[in-house]
Short mmCIF file of C-alpha atoms and ligand atoms in Angstrom, two decimals:
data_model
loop_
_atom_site.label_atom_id
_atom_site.label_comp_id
_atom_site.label_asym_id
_atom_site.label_seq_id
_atom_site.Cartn_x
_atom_site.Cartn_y
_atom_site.Cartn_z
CA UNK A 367 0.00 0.00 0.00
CA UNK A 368 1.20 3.63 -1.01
CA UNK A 369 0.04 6.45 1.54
CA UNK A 370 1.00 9.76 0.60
CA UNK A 371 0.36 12.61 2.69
CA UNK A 372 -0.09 16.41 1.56
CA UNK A 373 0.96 19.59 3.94
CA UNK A 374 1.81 23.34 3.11
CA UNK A 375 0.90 25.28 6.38
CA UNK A 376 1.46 25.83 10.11
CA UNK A 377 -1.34 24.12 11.04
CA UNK A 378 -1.23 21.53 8.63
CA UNK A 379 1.87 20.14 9.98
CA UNK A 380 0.23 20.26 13.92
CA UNK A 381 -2.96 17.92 12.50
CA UNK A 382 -0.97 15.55 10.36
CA UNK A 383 2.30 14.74 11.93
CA UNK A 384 0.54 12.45 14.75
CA UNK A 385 -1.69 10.50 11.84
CA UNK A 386 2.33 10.16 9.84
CA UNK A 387 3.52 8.67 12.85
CA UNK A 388 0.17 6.41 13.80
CA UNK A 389 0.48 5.16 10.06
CA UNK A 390 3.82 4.19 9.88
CA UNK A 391 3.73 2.43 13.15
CA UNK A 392 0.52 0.74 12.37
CA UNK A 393 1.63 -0.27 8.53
CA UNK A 394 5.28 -0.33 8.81
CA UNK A 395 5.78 -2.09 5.57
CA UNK A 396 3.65 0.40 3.48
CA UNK A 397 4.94 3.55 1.84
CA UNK A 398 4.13 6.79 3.37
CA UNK A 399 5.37 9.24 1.22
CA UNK A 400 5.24 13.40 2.27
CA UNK A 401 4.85 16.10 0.06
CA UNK A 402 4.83 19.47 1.56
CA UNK A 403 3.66 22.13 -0.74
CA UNK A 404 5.72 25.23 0.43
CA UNK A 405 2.67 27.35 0.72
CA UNK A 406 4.37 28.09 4.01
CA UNK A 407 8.74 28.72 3.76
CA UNK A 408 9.54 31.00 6.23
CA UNK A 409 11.81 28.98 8.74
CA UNK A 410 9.77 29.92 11.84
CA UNK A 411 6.57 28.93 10.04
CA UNK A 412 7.36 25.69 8.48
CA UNK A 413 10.68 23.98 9.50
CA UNK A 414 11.25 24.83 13.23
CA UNK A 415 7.79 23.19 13.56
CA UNK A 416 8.24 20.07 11.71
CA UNK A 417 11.88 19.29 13.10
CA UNK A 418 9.94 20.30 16.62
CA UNK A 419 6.40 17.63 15.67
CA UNK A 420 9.30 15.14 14.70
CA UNK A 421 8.12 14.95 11.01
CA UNK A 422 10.65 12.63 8.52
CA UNK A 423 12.10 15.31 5.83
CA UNK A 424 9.11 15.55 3.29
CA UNK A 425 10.34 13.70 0.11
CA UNK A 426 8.84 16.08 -2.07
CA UNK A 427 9.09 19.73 -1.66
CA UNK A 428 6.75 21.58 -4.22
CA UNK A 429 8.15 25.33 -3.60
CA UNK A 430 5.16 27.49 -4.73
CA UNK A 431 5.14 29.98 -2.30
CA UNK A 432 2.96 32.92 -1.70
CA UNK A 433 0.59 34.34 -4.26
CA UNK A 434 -2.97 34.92 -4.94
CA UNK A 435 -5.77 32.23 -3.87
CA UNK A 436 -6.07 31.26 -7.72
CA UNK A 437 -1.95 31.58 -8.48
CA UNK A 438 -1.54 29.60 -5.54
CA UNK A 439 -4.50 27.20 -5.89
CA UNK A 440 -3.20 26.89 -8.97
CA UNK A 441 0.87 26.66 -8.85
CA UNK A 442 0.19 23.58 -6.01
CA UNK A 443 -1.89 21.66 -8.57
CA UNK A 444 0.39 22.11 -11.36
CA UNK A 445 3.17 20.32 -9.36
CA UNK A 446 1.36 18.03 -7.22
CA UNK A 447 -0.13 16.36 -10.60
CA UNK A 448 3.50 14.97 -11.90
CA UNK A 449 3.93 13.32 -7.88
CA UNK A 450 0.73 11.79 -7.95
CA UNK A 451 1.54 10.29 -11.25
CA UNK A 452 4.98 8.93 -10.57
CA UNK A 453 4.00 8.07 -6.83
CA UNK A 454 0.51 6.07 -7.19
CA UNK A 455 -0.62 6.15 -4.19
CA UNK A 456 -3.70 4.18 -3.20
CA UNK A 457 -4.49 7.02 -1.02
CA UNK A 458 -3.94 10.91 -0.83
CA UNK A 459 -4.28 12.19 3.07
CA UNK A 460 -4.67 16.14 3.30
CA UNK A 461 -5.37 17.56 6.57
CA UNK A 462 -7.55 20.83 7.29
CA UNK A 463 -8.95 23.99 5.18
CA UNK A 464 -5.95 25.97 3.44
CA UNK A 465 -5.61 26.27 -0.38
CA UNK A 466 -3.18 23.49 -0.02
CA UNK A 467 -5.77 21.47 0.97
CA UNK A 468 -7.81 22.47 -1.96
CA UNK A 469 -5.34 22.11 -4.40
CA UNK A 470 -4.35 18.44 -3.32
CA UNK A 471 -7.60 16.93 -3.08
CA UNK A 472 -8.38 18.60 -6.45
CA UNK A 473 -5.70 16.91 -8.04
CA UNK A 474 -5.95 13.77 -6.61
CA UNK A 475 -9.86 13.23 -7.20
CA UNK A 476 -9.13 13.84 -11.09
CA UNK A 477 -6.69 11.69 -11.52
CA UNK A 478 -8.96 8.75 -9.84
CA UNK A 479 -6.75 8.82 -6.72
CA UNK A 480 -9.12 8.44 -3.29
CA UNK A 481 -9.04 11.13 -0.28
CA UNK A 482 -8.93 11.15 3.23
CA UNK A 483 -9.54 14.58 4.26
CA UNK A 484 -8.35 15.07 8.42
CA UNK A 485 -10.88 17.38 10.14
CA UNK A 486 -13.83 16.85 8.22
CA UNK A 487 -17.12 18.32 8.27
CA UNK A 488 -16.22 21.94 10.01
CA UNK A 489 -18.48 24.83 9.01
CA UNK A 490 -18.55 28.32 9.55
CA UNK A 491 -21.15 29.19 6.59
CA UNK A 492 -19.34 31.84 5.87
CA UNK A 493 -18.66 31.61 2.60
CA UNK A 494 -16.47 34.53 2.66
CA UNK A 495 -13.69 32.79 3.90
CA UNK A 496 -11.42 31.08 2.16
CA UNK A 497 -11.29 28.22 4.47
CA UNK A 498 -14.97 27.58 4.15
CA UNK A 499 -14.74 27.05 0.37
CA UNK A 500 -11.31 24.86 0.86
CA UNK A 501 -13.57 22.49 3.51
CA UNK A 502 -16.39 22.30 1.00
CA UNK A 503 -14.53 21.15 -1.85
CA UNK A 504 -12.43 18.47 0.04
CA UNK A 505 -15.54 16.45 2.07
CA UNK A 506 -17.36 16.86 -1.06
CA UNK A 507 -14.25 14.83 -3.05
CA UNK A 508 -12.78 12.95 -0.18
CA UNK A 509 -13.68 8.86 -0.13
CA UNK A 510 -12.70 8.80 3.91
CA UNK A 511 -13.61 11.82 6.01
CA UNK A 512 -12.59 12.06 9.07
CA UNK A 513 -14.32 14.07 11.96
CA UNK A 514 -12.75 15.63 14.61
CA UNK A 515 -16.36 16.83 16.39
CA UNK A 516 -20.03 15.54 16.74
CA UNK A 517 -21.53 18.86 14.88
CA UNK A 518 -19.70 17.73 11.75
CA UNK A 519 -22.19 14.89 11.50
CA UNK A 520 -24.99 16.96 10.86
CA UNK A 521 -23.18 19.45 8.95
CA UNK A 522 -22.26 16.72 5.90
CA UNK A 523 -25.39 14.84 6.08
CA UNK A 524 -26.71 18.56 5.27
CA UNK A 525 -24.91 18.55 2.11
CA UNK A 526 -26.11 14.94 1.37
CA UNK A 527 -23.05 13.03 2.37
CA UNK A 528 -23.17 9.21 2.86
CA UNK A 529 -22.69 7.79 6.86
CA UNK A 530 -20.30 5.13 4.78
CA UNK A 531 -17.78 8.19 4.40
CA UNK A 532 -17.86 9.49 7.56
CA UNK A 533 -15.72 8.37 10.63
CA UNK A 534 -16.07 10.17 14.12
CA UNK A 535 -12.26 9.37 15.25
CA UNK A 536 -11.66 12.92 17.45
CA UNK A 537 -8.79 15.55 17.21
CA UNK A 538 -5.75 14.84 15.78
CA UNK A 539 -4.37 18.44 16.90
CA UNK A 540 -5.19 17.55 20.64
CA UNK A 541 -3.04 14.63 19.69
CA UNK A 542 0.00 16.67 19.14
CA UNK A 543 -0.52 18.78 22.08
CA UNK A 544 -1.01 15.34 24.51
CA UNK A 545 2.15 14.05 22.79
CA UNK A 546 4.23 17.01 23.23
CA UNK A 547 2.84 18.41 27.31
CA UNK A 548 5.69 17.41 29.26
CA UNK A 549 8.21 18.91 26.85
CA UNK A 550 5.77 22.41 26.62
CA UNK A 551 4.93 22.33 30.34
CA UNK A 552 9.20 22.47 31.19
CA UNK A 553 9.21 25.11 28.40
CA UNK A 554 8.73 28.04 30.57
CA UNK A 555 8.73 30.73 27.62
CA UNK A 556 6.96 32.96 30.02
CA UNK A 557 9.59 33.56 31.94
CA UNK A 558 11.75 33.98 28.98
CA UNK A 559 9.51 36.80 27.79
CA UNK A 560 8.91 38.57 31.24
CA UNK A 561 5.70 37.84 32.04
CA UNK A 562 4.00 36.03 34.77
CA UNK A 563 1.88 32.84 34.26
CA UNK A 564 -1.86 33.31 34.31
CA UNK A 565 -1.19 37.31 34.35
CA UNK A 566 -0.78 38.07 30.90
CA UNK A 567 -2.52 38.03 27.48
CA UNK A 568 -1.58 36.04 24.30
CA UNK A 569 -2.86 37.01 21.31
CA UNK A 570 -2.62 36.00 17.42
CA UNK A 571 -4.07 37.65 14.81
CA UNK A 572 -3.85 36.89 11.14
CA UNK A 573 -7.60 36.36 9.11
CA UNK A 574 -7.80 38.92 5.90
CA UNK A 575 -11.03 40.12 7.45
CA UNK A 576 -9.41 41.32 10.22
CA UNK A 577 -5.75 42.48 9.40
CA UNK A 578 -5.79 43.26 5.27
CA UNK A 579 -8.33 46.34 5.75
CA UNK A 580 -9.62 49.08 8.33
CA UNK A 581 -9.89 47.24 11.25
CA UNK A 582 -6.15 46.62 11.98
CA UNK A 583 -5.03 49.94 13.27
CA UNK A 584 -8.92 50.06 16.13
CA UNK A 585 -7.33 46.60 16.62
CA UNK A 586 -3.98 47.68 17.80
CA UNK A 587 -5.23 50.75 19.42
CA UNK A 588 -7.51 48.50 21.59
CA UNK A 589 -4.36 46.11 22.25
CA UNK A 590 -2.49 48.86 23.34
CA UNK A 591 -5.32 49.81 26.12
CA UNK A 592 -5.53 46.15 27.48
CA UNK A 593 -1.79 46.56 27.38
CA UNK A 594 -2.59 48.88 30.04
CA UNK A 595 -4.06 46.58 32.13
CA UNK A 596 -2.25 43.15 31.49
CA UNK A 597 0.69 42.18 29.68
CA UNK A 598 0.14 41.41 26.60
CA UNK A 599 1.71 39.20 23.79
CA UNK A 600 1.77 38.97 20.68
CA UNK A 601 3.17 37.03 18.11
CA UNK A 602 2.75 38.24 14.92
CA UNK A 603 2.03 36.21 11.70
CA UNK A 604 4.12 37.78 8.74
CA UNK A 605 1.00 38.36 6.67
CA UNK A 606 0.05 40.80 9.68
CA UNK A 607 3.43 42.17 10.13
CA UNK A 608 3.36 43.06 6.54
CA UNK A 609 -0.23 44.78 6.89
CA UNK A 610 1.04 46.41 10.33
CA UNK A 611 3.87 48.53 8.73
CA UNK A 612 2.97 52.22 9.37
CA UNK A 613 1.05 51.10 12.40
CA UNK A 614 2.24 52.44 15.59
CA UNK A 615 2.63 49.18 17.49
CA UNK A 616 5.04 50.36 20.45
CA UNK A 617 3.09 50.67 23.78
CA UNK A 618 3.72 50.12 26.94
CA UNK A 619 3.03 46.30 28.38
CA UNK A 620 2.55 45.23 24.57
CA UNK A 621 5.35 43.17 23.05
CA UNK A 622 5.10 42.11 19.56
CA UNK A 623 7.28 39.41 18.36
CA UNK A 624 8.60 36.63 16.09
CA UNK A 625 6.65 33.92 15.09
CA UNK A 626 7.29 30.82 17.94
CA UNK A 627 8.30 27.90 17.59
CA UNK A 628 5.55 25.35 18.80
CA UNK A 629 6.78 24.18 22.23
CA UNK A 630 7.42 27.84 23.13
CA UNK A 631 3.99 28.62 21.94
CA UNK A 632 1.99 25.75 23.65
CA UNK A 633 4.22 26.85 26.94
CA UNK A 634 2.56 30.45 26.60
CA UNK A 635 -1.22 29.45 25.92
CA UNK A 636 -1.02 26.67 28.61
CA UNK A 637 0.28 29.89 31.33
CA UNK A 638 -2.00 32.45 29.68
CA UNK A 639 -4.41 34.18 31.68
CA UNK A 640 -6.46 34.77 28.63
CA UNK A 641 -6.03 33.93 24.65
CA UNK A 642 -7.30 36.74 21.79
CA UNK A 643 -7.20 35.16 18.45
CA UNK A 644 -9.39 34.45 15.37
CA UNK A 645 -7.36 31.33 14.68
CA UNK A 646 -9.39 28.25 14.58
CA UNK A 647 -6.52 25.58 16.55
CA UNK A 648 -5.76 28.08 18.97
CA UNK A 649 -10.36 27.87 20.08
CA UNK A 650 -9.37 24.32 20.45
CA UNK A 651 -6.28 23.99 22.29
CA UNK A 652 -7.69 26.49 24.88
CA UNK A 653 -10.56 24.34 25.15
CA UNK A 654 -8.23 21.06 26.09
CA UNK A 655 -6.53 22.99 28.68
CA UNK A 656 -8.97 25.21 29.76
CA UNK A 657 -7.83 28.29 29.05
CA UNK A 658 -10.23 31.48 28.73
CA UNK A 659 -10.14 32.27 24.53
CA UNK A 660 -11.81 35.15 23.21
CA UNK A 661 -12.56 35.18 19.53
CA UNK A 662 -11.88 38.21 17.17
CA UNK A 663 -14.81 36.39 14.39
CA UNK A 664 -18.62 36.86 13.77
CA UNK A 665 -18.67 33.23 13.58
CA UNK A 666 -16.69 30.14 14.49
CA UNK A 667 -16.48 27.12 12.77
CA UNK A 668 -15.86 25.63 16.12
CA UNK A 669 -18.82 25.72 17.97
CA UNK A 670 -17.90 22.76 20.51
CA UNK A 671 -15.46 25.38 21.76
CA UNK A 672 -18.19 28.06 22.34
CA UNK A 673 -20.41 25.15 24.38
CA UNK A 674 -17.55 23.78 26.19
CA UNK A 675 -17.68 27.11 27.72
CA UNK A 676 -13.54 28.34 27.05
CA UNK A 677 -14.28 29.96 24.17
CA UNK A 678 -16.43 33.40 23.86
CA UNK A 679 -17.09 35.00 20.40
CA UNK A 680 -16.53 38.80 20.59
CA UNK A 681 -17.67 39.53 16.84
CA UNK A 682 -15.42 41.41 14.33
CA UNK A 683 -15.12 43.88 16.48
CA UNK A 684 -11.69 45.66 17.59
CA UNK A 685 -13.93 48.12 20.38
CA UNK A 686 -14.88 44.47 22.08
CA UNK A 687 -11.45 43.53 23.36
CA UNK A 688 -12.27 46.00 25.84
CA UNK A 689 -14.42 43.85 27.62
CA UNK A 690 -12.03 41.12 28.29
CA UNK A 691 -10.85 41.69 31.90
CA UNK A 692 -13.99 42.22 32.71
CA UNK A 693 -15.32 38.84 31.10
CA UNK A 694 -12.66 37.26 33.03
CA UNK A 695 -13.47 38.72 36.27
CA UNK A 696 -16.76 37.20 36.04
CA UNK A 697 -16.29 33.92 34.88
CA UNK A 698 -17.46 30.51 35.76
CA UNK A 699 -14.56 28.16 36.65
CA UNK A 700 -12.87 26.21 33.44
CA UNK A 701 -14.69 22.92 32.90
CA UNK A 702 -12.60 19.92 33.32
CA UNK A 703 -13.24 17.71 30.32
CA UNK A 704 -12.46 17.98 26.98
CA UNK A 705 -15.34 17.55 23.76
CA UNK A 706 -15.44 13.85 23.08
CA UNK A 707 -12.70 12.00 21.73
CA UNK A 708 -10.35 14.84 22.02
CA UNK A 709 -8.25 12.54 23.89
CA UNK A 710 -4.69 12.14 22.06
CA UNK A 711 -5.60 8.77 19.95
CA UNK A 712 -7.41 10.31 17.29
CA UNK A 713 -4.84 9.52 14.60
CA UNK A 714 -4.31 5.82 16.41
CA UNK A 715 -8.23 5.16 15.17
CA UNK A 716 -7.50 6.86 11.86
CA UNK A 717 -4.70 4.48 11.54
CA UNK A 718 -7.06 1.23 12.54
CA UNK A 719 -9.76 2.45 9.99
CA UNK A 720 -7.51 2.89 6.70
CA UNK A 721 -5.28 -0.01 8.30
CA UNK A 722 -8.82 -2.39 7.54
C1 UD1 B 1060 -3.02 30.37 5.62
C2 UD1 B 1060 -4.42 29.75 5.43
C3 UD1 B 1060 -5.24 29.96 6.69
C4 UD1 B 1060 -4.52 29.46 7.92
C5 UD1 B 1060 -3.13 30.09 7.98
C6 UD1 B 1060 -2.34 29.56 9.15
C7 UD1 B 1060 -5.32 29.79 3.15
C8 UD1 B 1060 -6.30 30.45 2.25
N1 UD1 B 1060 -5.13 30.39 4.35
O1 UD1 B 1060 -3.20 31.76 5.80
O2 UD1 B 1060 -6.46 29.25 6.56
O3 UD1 B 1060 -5.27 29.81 9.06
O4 UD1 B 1060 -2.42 29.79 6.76
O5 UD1 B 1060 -1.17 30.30 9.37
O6 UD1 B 1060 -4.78 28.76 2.81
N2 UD1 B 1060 3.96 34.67 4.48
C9 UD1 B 1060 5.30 34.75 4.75
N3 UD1 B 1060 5.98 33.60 5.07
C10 UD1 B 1060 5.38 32.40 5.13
C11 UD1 B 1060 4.01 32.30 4.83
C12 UD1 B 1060 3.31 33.45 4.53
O7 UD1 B 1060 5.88 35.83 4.73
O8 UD1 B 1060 6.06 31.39 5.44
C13 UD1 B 1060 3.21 35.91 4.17
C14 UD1 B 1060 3.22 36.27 2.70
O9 UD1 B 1060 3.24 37.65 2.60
C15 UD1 B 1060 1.87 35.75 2.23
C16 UD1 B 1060 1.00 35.97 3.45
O10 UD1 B 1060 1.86 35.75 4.56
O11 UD1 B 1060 1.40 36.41 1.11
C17 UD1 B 1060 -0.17 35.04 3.52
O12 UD1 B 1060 0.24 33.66 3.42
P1 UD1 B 1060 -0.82 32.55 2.91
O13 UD1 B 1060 -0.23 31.21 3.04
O14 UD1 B 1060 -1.35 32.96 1.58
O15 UD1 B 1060 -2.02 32.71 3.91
P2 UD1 B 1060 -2.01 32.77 5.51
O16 UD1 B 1060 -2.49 34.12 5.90
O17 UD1 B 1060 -0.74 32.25 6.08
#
C-alpha cells in the first residue's frame, strides 16, 4: 500500500504529523510518502515546527510559495499532478482547510486517486472565507472523512453526504498537544519573555477580514489599552506584520514578536491568563486545557469550543477587546473535560480504519 500525505501550512503540519507517525507504526511495511507544498517557507513557520512535531524530511518539496488564492491554488496543482503520477498512491491524506488542501484533493480526485480529508465536516457558513470554500470542496471529493467533532455529523449529512464516508475518530491536533505536554509544560517561555503565568494576554491575529483592511489599526489601538491593564503578547504572523507597517505598534506592556516555535507557543497558551485570536486551533487547544479564549470572528467554525464554555465570540469587532478583563473577572470556573474524543488517539483510530 502507497500512503502519501499532503501539507503546506502551520497548522497543517500540527494535525498531520501524529496521523504520519500512527500510520507508519501501524503499517510499517507500506509507503508513506510526504509532500509538503511550500505554501508556508519561512523557517519559523514551516521547518522549526516540523523538526519540533518530529516529522521525517518531506520527500517532495513543491516550492510554490505565496501568491494569490487562484496563483496559488493553482501553482500547487500544477506540481502536485507529476507526484501523484509517478508516486501512485492508493491514497492521498490532506489535513484541514488551506488552499493546499484544496489544491491536493483537487488533483488527486481527477486523476482517480481516493481522499482522506483530516478534520472533516467543520463549518462556519461563511462563505467569505477562504477556508470555508477549501472544507467544501475536500468532504465533497474525499472517499474517507474524518471528523474531529459531533456537529460535523450533521453538517455533511446537510450537504447529502453518505454515513459510509464518515468516521467520528476525534482531534488529531489535541493529539499533538497530549504528545508534546511534558516537553511544553518544562518550556517556561513565560519567563523567557517577562511575564508572569496566568497574568498576561496572548494574542494571534492573522484572518484577511481582520488584518488586510480598516480594522487593523482600532485593533492595535484597543491592544495597546488592554496593554494597560495586562501584559500582553503577541506574536505576529508575517502576513500581519506586513499589513502592520505604518502602524504604531510600540506601547507600553505590549510586546510584539517573532513567530514561535511550537513548544514555546503551547508553553505560553497553557500559562496564559487569557487567549485573543481568530485562529481556529488556537479555540481548540484552549478548550483542552482550559484556558479562557476570546474570539476576534462573527462566527466560528468551532462551535464545541463556544459550548464547552472556554471559548467566547466577541464579533469582528476591535472596540470588544475591551471587555475582556472584565469577562474574566466574572467567569465561571474552566470545565474539566475535553469535547469527546479529544483525547490524544485520534490519529491511532485513523490508523485502525484505513489499516482495515
Ligand atoms: C493560511 C491559510 C489559513 C490558515 C493560515 C495559518 C489559506 C487560504 N489560508 O493563511 O487558513 O489559518 O495559513 O497560518 O490557505 N507569508 C510569509 N511567510 C510564510 C508564509 C506566509 O511571509 O512562510 C506571508 C506572505 O506575505 C503571504 C502571506 O503571509 O502572502 C499570507 O500567506 P498565505 O499562506 O497565503 O495565507 P495565511 O495568511 O498564512
Amino acid at each position: 500500500m502507497r500512503f502519501l500525505y499532503v501539507v503546506g501550512t502551520r497548522p497543517n503540519f500540527v494535525k498531520t504529523a501524529p496521523v504520519i507517525g500512527a500510520m507508519r507504526e501501524r503499517l510499517p511495511e507500506a509507503r508513506h510518502t510526504i509532500v509538503h507544498t511550500g505554501q508556508h517557507y519561512d523557517r519559523l513557520m514551516s521547518e522549526v515546527f516540523l523538526a519540533e512535531l518530529g516529522v521525517p524530511e518531506p520527500d517532495f518539496m513543491l516550492e510554490v510559495g505565496s501568491g494569490s488564492h487562484a496563483a496559488q491554488t493553482a501553482r500547487v496543482m500544477e506540481r502536485l499532478e507529476p507526484v501523484l503520477a509517478a508516486e501512485r498512491p492508493d491514497l492521498a491524506i490532506v489535513p484541514g482547510d488551506v488552499n493546499s488542501t484544496l489544491a491536493a484533493a483537487l488533483t488527486a480526485v481527477k486523476m482517480g486517486i481516493p481522499v482522506a480529508h483530516i478534520e472533516s465536516g467543520l463549518r462556519s457558513f461563511d462563505l467569505t472565507m477562504p477556508e470555508e470554500v477549501n472544507r467544501i470542496v475536500a468532504d465533497r471529493f474525499a472517499t474517507h472523512l474524518f471528523l474531529h467533532s459531533e456537529e460535523a455529523i450533521e453538517n455533511l449529512r446537510a450537504e447529502g453526504i453518505g454515513e459510509e464516508r464518515m468516521h467520528f475518530v476525534g482531534n488529531t491536533m489535541i493529539d499533538t498537544l497530549v504528545a508534546l505536554e511534558e516537553r511544553f509544560r518544562a518550556a517556561g517561555a513565560a519567563a523567557r519573555l517577562g511575564v508572569e503565568p496566568g497574568g498576561f494576554a496572548l494574542v494571534t491575529l492573522h484572518r484577511p477580514a481582520l488584518v488586510d483592511g480598516p480594522l487593523l489599526p482600532e485593533t492595535v489601538a484597543q491592544l495597546a489599552a488592554l496593554a494597560r491593564q495586562m501584559p500582553v503578547v503577541f506574536p505576529v504572523h508575517p502576513r500581519t506584520r506586513k499589513m502592520m507597517e505604518g502602524i504604531e505598534s510600540d506601547h507600553p506592556g505590549l510586546s510584539l514578536v517573532e513567530p514561535l516555535g511550537y513548544l514555546d507557543f503551547l508553553s505560553l497558551l497553557a500559562d496564559a491568563g487569557a487567549v485573543l485570536t481568530d485562529s481556529g486551533g488556537i479555540q481548540e487547544e484552549t478548550t483542552y486545557l482550559g484556558v479562557p479564549c476570546f474570539t476576534l470572528r462573527d462566527n466560528t467554525e468551532r462551535p464545541v469550543t463556544v459550548r464547552a464554555g472556554t471559548n467566547t465570540l466577541l464579533g469582528l469587532d476591535p472596540a470588544a477587546i475591551a471587555t475582556i478583563p472584565k469577562a474574566l473577572a466574572n467567569r465561571p470556573p474552566a470545565p474539566t473535560d475535553p469535547p469527546a474524543l479529544w483525547d490524544g488517539k485520534a490519529s491511532q483510530r485513523i490508523a485502525d480504519l484505513l489499516a482495515k
